[in-house]
GROMACS .gro file of C-alpha atoms in nm:
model
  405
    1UNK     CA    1  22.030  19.046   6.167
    2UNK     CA    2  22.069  19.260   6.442
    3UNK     CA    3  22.185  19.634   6.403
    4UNK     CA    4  22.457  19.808   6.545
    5UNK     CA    5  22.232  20.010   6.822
    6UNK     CA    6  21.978  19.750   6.861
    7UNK     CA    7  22.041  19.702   7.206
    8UNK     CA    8  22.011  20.066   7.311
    9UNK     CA    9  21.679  20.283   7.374
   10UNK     CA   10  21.670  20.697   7.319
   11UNK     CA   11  21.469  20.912   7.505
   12UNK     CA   12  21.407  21.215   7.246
   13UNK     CA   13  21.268  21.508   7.398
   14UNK     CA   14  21.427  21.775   7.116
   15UNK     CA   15  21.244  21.908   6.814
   16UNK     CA   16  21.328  22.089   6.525
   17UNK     CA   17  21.666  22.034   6.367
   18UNK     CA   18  22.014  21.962   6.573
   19UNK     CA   19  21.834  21.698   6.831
   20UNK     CA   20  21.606  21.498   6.591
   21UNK     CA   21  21.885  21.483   6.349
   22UNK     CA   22  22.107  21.283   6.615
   23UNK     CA   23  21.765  21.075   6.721
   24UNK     CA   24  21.714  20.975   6.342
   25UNK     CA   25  22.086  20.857   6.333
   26UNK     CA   26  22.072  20.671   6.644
   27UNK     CA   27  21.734  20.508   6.481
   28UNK     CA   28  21.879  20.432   6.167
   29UNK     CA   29  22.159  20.241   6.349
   30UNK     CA   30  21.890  20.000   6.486
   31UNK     CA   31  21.843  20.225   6.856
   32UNK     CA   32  21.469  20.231   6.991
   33UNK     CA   33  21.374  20.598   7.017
   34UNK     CA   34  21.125  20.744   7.147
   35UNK     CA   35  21.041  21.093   7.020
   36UNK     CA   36  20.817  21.281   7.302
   37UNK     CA   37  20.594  21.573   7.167
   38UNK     CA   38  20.401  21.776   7.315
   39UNK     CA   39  20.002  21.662   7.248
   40UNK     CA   40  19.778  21.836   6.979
   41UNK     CA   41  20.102  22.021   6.875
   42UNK     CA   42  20.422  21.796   6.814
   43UNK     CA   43  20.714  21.885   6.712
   44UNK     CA   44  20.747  22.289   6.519
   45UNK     CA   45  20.822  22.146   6.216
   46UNK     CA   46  20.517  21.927   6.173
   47UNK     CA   47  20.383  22.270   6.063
   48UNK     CA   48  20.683  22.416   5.844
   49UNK     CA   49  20.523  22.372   5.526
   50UNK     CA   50  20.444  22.401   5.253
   51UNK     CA   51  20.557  22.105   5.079
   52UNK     CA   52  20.352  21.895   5.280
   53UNK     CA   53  20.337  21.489   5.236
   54UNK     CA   54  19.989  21.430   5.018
   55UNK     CA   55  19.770  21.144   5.160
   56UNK     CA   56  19.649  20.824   4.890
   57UNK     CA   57  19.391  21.070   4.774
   58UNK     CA   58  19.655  21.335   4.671
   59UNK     CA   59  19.539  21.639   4.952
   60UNK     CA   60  19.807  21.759   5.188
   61UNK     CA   61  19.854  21.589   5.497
   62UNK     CA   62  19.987  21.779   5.805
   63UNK     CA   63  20.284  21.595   5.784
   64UNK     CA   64  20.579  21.867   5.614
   65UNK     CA   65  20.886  21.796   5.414
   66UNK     CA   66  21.091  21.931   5.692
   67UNK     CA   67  20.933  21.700   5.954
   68UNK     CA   68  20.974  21.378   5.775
   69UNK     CA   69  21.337  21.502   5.680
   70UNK     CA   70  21.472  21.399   6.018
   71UNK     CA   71  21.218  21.167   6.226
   72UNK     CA   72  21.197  20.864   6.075
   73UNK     CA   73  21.289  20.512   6.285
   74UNK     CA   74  21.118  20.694   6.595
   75UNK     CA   75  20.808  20.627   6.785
   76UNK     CA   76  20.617  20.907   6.878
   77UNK     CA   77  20.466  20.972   7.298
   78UNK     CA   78  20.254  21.230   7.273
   79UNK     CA   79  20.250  21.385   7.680
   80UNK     CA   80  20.210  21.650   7.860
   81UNK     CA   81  20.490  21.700   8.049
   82UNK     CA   82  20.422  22.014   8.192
   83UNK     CA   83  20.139  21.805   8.414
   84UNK     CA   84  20.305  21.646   8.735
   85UNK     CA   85  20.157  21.324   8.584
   86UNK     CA   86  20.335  21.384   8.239
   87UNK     CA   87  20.653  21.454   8.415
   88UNK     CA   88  20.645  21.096   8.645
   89UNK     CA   89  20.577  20.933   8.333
   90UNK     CA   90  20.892  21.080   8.136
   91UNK     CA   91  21.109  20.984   8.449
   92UNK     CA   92  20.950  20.629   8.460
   93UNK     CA   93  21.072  20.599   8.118
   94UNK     CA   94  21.420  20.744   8.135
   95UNK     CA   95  21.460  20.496   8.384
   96UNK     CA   96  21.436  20.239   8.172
   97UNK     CA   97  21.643  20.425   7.825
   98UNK     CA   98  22.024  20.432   7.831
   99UNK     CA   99  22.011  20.821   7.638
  100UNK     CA  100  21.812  21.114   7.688
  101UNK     CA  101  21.862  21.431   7.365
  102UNK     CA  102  21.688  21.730   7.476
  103UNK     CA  103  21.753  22.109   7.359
  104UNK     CA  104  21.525  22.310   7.574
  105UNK     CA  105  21.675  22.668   7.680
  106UNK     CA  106  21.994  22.568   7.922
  107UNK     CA  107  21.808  22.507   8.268
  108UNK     CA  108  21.438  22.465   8.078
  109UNK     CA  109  21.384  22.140   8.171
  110UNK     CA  110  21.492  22.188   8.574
  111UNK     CA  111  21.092  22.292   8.648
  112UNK     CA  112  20.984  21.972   8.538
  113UNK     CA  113  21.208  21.755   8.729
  114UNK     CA  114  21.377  21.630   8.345
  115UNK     CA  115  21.719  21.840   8.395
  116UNK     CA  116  22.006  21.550   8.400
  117UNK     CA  117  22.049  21.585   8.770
  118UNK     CA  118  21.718  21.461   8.809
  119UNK     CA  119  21.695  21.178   8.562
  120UNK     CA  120  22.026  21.090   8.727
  121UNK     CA  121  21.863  21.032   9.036
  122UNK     CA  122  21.653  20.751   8.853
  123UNK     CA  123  21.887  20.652   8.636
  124UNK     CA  124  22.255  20.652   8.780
  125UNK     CA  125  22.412  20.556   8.423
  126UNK     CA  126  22.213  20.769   8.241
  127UNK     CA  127  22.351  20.951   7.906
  128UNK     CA  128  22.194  21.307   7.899
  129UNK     CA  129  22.267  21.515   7.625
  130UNK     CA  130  22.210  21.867   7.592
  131UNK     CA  131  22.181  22.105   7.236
  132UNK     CA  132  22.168  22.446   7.303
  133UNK     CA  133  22.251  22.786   7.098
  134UNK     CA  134  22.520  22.905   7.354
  135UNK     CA  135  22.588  22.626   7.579
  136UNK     CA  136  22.519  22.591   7.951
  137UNK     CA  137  22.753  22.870   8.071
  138UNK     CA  138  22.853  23.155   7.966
  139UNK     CA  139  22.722  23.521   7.908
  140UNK     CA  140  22.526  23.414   7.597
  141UNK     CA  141  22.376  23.067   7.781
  142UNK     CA  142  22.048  23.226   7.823
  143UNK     CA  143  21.954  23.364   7.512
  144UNK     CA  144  21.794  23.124   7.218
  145UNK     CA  145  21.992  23.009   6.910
  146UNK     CA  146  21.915  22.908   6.552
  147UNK     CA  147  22.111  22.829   6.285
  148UNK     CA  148  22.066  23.097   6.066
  149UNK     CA  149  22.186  23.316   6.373
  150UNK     CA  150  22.483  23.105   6.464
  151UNK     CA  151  22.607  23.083   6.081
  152UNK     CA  152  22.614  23.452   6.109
  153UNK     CA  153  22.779  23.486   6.459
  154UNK     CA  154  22.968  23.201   6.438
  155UNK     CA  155  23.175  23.328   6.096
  156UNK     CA  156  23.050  23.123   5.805
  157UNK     CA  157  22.858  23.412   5.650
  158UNK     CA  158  23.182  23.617   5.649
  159UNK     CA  159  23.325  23.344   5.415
  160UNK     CA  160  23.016  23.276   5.227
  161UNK     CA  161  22.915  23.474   4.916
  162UNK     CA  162  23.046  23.648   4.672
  163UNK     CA  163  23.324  23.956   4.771
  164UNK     CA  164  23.148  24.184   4.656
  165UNK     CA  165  22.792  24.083   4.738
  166UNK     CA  166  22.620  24.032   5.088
  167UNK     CA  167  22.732  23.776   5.301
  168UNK     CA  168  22.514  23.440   5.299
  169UNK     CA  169  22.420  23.172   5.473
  170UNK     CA  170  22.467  22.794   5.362
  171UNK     CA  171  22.128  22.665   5.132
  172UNK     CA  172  22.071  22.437   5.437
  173UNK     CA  173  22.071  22.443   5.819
  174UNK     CA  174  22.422  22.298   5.840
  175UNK     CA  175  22.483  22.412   6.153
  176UNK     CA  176  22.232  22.209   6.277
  177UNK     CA  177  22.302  21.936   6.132
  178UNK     CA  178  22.696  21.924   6.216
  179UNK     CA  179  22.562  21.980   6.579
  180UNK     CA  180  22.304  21.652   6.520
  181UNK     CA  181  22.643  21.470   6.414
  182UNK     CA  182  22.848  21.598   6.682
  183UNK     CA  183  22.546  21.458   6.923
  184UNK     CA  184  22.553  21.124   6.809
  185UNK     CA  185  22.917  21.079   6.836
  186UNK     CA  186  22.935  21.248   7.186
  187UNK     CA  187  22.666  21.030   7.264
  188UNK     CA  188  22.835  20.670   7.151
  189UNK     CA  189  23.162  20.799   7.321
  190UNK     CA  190  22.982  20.846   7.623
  191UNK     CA  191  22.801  20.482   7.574
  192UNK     CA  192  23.135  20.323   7.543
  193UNK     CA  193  23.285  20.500   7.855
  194UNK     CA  194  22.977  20.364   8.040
  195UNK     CA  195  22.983  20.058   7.913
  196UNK     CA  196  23.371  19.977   8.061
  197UNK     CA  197  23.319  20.201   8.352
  198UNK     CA  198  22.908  20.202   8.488
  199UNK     CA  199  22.908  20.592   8.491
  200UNK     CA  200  22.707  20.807   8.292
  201UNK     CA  201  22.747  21.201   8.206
  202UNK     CA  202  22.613  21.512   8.106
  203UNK     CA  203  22.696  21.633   7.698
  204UNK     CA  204  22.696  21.983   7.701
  205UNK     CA  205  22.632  22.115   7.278
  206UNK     CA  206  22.619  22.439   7.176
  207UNK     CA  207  22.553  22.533   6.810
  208UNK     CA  208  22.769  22.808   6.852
  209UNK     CA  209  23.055  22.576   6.953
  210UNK     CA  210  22.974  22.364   6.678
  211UNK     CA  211  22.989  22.638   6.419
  212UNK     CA  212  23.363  22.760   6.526
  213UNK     CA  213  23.461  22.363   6.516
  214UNK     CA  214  23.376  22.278   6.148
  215UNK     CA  215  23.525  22.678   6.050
  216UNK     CA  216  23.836  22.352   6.000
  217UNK     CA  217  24.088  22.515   5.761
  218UNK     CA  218  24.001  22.851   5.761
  219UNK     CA  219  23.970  22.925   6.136
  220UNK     CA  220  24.337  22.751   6.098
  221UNK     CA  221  24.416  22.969   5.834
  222UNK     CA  222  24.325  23.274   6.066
  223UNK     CA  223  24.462  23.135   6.379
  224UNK     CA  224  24.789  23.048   6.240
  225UNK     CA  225  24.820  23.340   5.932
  226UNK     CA  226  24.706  23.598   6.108
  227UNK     CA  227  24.485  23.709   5.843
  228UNK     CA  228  24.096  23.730   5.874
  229UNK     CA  229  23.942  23.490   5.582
  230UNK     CA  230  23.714  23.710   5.348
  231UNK     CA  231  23.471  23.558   5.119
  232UNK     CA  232  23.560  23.434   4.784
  233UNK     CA  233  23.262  23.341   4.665
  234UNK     CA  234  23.330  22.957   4.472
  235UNK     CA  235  23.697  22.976   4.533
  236UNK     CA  236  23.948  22.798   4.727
  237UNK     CA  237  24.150  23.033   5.027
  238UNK     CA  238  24.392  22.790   4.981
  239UNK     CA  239  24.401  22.586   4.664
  240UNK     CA  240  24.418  22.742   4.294
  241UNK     CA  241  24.186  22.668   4.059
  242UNK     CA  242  23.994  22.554   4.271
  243UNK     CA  243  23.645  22.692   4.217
  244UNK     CA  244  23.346  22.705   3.921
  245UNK     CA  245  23.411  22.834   3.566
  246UNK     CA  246  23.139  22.955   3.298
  247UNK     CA  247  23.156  22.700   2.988
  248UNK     CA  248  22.986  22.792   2.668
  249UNK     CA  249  22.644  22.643   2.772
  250UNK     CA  250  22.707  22.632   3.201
  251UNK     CA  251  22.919  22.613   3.469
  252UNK     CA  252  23.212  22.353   3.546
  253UNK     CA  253  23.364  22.286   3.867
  254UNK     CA  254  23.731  22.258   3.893
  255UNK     CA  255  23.911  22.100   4.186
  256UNK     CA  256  24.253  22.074   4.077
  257UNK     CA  257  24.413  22.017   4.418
  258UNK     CA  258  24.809  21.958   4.300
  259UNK     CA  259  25.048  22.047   4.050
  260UNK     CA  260  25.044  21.764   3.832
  261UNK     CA  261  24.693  21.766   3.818
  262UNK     CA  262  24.725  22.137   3.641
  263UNK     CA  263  24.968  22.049   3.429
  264UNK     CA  264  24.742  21.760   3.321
  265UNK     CA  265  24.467  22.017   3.295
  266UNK     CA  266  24.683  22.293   3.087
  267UNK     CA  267  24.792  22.012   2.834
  268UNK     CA  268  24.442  21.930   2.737
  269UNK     CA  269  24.305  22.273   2.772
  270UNK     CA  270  24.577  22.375   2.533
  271UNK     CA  271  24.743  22.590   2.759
  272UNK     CA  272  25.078  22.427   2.842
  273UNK     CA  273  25.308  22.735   2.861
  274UNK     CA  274  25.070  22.811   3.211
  275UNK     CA  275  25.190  22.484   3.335
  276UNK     CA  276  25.524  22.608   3.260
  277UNK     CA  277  25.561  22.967   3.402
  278UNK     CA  278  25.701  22.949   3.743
  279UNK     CA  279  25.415  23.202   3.846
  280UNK     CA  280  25.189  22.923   3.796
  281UNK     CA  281  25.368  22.655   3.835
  282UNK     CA  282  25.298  22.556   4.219
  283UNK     CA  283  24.997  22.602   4.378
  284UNK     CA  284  25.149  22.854   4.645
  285UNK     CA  285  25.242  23.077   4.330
  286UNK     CA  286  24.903  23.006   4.148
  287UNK     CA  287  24.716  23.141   4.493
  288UNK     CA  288  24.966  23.437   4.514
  289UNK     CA  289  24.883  23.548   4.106
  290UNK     CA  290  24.517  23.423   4.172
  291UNK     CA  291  24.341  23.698   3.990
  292UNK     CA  292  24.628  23.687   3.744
  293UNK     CA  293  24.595  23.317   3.651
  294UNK     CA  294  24.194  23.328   3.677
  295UNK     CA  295  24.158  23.589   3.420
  296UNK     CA  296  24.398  23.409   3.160
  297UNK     CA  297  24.131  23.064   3.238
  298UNK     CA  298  23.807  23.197   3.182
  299UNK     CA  299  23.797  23.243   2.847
  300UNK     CA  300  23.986  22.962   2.814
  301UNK     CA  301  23.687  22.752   2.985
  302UNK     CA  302  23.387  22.951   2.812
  303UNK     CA  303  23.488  22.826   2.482
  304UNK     CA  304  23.361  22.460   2.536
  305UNK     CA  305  23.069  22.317   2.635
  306UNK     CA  306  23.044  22.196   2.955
  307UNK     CA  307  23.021  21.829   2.915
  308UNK     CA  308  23.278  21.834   2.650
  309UNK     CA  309  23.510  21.977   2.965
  310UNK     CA  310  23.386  21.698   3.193
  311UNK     CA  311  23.477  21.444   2.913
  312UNK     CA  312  23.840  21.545   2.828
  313UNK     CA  313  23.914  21.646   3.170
  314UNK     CA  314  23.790  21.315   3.321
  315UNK     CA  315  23.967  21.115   3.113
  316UNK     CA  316  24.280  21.293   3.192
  317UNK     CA  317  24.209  21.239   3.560
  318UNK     CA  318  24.168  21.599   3.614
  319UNK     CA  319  23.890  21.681   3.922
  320UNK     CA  320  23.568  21.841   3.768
  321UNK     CA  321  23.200  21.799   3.791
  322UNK     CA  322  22.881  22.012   3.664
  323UNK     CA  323  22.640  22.199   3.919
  324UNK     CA  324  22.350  21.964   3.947
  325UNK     CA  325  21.975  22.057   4.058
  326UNK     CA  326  21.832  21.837   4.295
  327UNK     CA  327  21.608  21.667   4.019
  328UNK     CA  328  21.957  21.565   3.807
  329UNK     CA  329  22.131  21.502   4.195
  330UNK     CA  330  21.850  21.204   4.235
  331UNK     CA  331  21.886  21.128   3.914
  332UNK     CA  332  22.213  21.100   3.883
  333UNK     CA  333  22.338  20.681   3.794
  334UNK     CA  334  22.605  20.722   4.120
  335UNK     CA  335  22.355  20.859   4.345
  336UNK     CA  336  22.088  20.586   4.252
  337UNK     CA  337  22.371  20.322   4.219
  338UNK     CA  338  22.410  20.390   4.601
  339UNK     CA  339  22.038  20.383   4.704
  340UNK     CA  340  22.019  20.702   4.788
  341UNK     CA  341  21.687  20.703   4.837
  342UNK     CA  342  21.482  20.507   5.099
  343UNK     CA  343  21.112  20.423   5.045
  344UNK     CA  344  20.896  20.340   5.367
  345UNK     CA  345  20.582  20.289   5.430
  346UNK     CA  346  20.351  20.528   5.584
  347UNK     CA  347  19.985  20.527   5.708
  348UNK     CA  348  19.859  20.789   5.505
  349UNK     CA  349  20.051  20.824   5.190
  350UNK     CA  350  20.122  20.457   5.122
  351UNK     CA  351  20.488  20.527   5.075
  352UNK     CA  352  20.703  20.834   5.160
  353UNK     CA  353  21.051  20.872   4.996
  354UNK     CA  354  21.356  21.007   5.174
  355UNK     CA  355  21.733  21.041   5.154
  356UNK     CA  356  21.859  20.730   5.299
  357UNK     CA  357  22.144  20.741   5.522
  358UNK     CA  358  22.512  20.721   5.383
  359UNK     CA  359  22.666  20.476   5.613
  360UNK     CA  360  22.745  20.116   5.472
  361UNK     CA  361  22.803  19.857   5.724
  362UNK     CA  362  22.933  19.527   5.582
  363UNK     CA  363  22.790  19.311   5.869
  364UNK     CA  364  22.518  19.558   6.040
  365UNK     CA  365  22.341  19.762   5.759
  366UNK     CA  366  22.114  20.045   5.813
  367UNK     CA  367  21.751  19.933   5.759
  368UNK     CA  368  21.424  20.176   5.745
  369UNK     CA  369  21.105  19.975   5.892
  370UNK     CA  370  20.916  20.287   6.069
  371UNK     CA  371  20.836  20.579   5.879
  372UNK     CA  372  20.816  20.953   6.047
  373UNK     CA  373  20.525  20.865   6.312
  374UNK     CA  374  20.201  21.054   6.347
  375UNK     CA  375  20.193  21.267   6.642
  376UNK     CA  376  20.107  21.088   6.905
  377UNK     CA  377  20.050  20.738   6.725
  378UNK     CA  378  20.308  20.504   6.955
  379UNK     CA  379  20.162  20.670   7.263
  380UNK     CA  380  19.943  20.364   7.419
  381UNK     CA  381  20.245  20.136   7.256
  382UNK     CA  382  20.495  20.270   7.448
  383UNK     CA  383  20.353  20.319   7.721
  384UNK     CA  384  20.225  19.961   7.745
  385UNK     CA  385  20.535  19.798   7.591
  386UNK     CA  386  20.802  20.001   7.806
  387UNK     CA  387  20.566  20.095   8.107
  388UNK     CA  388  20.324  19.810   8.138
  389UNK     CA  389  20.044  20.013   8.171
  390UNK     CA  390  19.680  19.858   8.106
  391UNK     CA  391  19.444  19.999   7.863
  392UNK     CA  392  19.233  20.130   8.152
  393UNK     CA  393  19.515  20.344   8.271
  394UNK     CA  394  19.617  20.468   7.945
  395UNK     CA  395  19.230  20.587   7.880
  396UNK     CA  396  19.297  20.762   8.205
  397UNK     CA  397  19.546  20.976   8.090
  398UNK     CA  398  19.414  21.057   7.773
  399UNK     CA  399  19.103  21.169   7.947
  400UNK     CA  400  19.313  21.357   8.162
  401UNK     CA  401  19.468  21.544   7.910
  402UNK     CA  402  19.797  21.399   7.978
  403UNK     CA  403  19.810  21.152   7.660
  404UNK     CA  404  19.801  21.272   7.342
  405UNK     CA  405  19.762  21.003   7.048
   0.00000   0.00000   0.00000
């Protein structure tokens, strides 16, 4: 069965994060893409390690956690674009690819002859999309972003932590990745528009953008209250309780998100006068007496066990859950139930394990049939396959310097 994408072919020029993240999706949906590194080096993350993927013999490959995290379904081209024989070769083949992801420093990939008004020149209907830190314009377009700088800059520090601790970032690069996601969609809008109308188009991302985007409710709650958002460490701006209580033995979660579901909670916490005091008894007066309510709660909560909580409350169709570890998050029966995890195969370990993806397609599922490639190892492929190049002109290149692979 064909997959969603199947018909489409990527032209991946990113690395690190944002960009492969948005390649991987487009793979995973059945596109062909091809992920061009740079040869004898690849992508940064190859080498952002340790944990690094252990070979049949159990020594560490030079493949890292981080890299496979986000490159599987690709084919690697390992070329040196920076030749004026690399650079044909890329233009030769975005000629012939419906989407090209790069995040090179706005204007970075002009002295190569790769910017979009260039591969537009070869290909009309081409879909070029850019991820930068800042954007293309602008007085910060210039200067280099990451995520840890834009979660900072951007405003999710200031509502991350506890109040009176440092502000912190979030325990992955979600920036990134919400800028990946924004990438992919961008880039199937753009499809479709090409598809009814023949014209392609420049994406313009900026991480920076991205971050102010997903601030959602509490750039809302700024915007239209007036009030700058300070960090609450596990609670809820907006919603009371709403955050994670200390039980006898650990921590619950509570995400009681209406009034009946506190009254539900109060009855079989034993509480029901709360329920009843009109201080508590909508959420708008449970967020106003916040520190009020809280205090009454905790001890409440600490004199159970935790998965005594989860049981009553659960059953009562309250909203609670316990603070896994990632060993009990893969272990969990839900998580497996869903085949969270996706086994390939790969050329030096055998088999690699990573978290699938969590779309479910009735008629077009996601399937995983090419592991994170070697650097360099679908050079003479793609180049043959895409290109037509013989073998004589492939050993050309590599002799060159020019192929990697």
């Amino acid at each position: 069965m064909a997959q969603a994408l199947s018909h489409l072919r990527v032209l991946d020029l990113s690395r690190v994060l944002a960009g492969p993240w948005s390649g991987q999706l487009l793979a995973d949906l059945g596109a062909e893409v091809i992920k061009v590194e740079k040869p004898g080096e690849g992508d940064d993350t190859r080498a952002w390690g340790p944990p690094f993927l252990k070979d049949k013999d159990g020594a560490d490959t030079h493949e890292s956690a981080y890299y496979l995290s986000t490159n599987r379904g690709k084919r690697s081209l390992a070329i040196d674009f920076t030749q004026p024989e690399g650079q044909e070769l890329v233009r030769r083949l975005a000629a012939r690819c419906d989407v090209v992801i790069e995040n090179f420093k706005a204007g970075g990939l002009a002295k190569y002859g790769l910017d979009y008004p260039s591969l537009k020149a070869v290909k009309p209907d081409i879909v070029y999309c850019s991820i930068t830190g800042f954007g293309q314009d602008g007085p910060y377009a210039q200067r280099a972003g990451y995520d840890f700088l834009v979660q900072g800059m951007g405003g999710l520090m200031s509502l991350t932590g506890e109040p009176d601790g440092e502000p912190m970032k979030v325990g992955v690069a979600l920036t990134d990745i919400f800028t990946g996601m924004y990438a992919s969609v961008a880039i199937l809008a753009a499809l479709a528009h090409r598809d009814r109308t023949g014209q392609g188009q420049h994406i313009d991302l900026a991480l920076l953008d991205v971050q102010v985007a997903v601030l959602a409710n509490q750039a809302s709650n700024y915007l239209v209250g007036g009030i700058v958002p300070q960090r609450l460490g596990n609670s809820h701006p907006n919603i009371v309780p709403y955050q994670a209580f200390a039980t006898s033995d650990g921590h619950v979660i509570l995400a009681i998100g209406n009034d009946s579901q506190f009254q539900r909670f109060c009855t079989v916490a034993g509480c029901p006068a709360l329920a009843e005091d009109p201080r508590f008894a909508t959420n708008a007066g449970r967020v106003r007496e916040r520190e009020t309510l809280i205090a009454l709660l905790r001890p409440i909560l600490a004199a159970r066990p935790m998965a005594e909580w989860i049981e009553v409350l659960e059953v009562a169709g309250v909203p609670c859950g316990p603070i896994n570890t990632l060993a009990q998050v893969f272990d969990n029966p839900q998580v497996r139930h869903r085949g969270m995890v996706a086994g390939l195969d790969h050329p030096l370990a055998g088999r690699v394990d990573l978290v699938a993806n969590p779309i479910h397609f009735s008629e077009t599922p996601v399937t995983y049939d090419r592991a994170p490639p070697l650097l360099g190892a679908d050079s003479a492929g793609v180049l043959a396959d895409i290109l037509g190049l013989d073998p004589a002109a492939i050993a050309d290149l590599r002799a060159k310097g020019i192929l990697g692979g």
